[in-house]
XYZ file of C-alpha atoms in Angstrom:
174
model
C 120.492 208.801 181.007
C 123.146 210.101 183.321
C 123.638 213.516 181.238
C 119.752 213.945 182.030
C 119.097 213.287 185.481
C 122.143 215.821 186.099
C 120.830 218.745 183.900
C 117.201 217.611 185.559
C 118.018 217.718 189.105
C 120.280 220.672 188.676
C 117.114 222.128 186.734
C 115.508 222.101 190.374
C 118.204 223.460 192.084
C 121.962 224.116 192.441
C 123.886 220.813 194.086
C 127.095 220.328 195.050
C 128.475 216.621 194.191
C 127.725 214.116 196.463
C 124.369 215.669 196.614
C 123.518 215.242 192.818
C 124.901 211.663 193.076
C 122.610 210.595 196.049
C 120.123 211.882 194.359
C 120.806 210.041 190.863
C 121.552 207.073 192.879
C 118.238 207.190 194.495
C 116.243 207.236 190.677
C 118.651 204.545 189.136
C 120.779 203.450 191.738
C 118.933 199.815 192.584
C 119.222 199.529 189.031
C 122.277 201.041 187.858
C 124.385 202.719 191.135
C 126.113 205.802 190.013
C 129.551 205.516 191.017
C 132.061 208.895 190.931
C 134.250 207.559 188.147
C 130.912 208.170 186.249
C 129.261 210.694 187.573
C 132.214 213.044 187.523
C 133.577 213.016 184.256
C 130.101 213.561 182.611
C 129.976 216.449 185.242
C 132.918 217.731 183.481
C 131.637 217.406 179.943
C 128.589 219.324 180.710
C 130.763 221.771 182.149
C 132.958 221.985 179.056
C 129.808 222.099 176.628
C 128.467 224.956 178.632
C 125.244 223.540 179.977
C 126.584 223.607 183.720
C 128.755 225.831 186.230
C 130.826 225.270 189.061
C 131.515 227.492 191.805
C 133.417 227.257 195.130
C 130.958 227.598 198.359
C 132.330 227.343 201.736
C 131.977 223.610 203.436
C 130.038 222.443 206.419
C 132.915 221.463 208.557
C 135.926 221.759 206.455
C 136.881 221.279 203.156
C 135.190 224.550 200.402
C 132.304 222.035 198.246
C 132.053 222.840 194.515
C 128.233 223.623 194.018
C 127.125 222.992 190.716
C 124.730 225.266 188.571
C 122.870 225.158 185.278
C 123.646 226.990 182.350
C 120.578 228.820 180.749
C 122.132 226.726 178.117
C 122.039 223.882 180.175
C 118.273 224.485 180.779
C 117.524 225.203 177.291
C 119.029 221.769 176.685
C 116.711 220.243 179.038
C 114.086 221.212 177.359
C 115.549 219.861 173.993
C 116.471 216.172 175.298
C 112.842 216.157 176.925
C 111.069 217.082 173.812
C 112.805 215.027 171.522
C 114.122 211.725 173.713
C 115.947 209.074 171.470
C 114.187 205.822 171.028
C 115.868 204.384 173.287
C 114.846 206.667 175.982
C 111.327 205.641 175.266
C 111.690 201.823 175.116
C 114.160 201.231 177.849
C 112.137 201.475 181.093
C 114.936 202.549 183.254
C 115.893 205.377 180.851
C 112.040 206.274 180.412
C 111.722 206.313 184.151
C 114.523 209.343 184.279
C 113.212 210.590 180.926
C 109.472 211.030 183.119
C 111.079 212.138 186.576
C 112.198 215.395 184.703
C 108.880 215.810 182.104
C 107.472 218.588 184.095
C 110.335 221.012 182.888
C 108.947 220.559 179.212
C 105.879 223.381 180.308
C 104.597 222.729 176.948
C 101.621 220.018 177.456
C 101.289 219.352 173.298
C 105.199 218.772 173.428
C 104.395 216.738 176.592
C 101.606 214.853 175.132
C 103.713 213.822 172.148
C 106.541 212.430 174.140
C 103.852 210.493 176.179
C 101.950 209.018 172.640
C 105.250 207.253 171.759
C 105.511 205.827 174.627
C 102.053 204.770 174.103
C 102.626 203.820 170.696
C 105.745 201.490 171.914
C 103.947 199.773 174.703
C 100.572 199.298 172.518
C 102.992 196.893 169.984
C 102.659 193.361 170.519
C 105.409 191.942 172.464
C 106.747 189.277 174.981
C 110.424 188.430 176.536
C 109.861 185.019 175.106
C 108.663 183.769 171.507
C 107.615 180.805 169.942
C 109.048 181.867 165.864
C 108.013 185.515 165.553
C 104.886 184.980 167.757
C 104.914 186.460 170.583
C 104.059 184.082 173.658
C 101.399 185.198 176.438
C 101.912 183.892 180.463
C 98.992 181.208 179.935
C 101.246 179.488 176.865
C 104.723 179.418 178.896
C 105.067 175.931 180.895
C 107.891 177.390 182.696
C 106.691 179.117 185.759
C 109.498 181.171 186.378
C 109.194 182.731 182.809
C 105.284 182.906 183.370
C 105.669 184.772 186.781
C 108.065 187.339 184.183
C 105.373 187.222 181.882
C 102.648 188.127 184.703
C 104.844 190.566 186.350
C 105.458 192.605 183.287
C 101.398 192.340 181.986
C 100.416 193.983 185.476
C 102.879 196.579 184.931
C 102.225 197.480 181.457
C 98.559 197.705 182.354
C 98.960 200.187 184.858
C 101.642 202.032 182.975
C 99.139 201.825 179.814
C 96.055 203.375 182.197
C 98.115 206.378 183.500
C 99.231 207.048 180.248
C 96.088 207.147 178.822
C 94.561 209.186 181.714
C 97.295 211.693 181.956
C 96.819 211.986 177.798
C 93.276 212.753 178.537
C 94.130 215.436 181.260
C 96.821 216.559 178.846
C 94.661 217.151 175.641
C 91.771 217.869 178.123
């Protein structure tokens, strides 16, 4: 998830640093806050695969800022992780969220459509955070109303999540 939202936002446009991380920070961060002893070394790995450059600009006030570039490789790889996301990127909301902020840089709206229809696909599947055996339980069975307001929550947002998918499908295949 990291590895993508740097080659996405560096797909928009050369960052230095603390720029790419602020902007990480504000896709994931009230989830998952991006902290430099993360963010850097994967810097470095995309650096050392080839997918990114660094170069030396002069700084604001003081200090020269490293300002950080994609590769054409790095874009072509983009383009890869976007049109073929692991599962996981589909099913985990947080990782689908960054998986969608970047979308638009697949141009290709069959490739687009076909990330979209598993996500579809996944969301469509029965399922519940609670279970009674292998039966998934709905908000009206759940006594609990803690686990019922979870229950509500995540209907509501799977319906709206399900309509724009479907709509944007339409548009998509339109």
């Amino acid at each position: 998830m990291l590895e993508l939202a740097i080659l996405g936002f560096l797909y928009d446009a050369p960052l230095h640093g603390y720029e790419l991380r602020k902007r990480i920070t504000a896709l994931t961060g009230h989830v998952k806050p991006i902290a430099e002893s993360t963010l850097y070394p994967a810097i470095k790995r995309l650096e050392r695969a080839g997918l990114l450059e660094r170069a030396t600009a002069p700084g604001s006030v003081a200090a020269p800022r490293h300002v950080l570039t994609l590769t054409e490789d790095g874009r072509h790889e983009l383009r890869r992780r976007l049109a073929e996301p692991v599962q996981r990127d589909i099913t985990d909301e947080n990782r689908w969220f960054t998986l969608l902020a970047f979308l638009r840089h697949l141009e290709d709206a069959p490739a687009q459509a076909a990330v979209l229809r598993r996500r579809l696909a996944f969301l469509e599947e029965p399922a519940s955070f609670f279970y009674e055996g292998d039966r998934p339980l709905r908000a009206e069975e759940v006594d609990d109303p803690f686990r019922r307001g979870i229950l509500t929550i995540a209907r509501a947002t799977s319906r709206a999540e399900l309509g724009w998918l479907r709509d944007t499908l339409a548009s998509l295949d339109g």
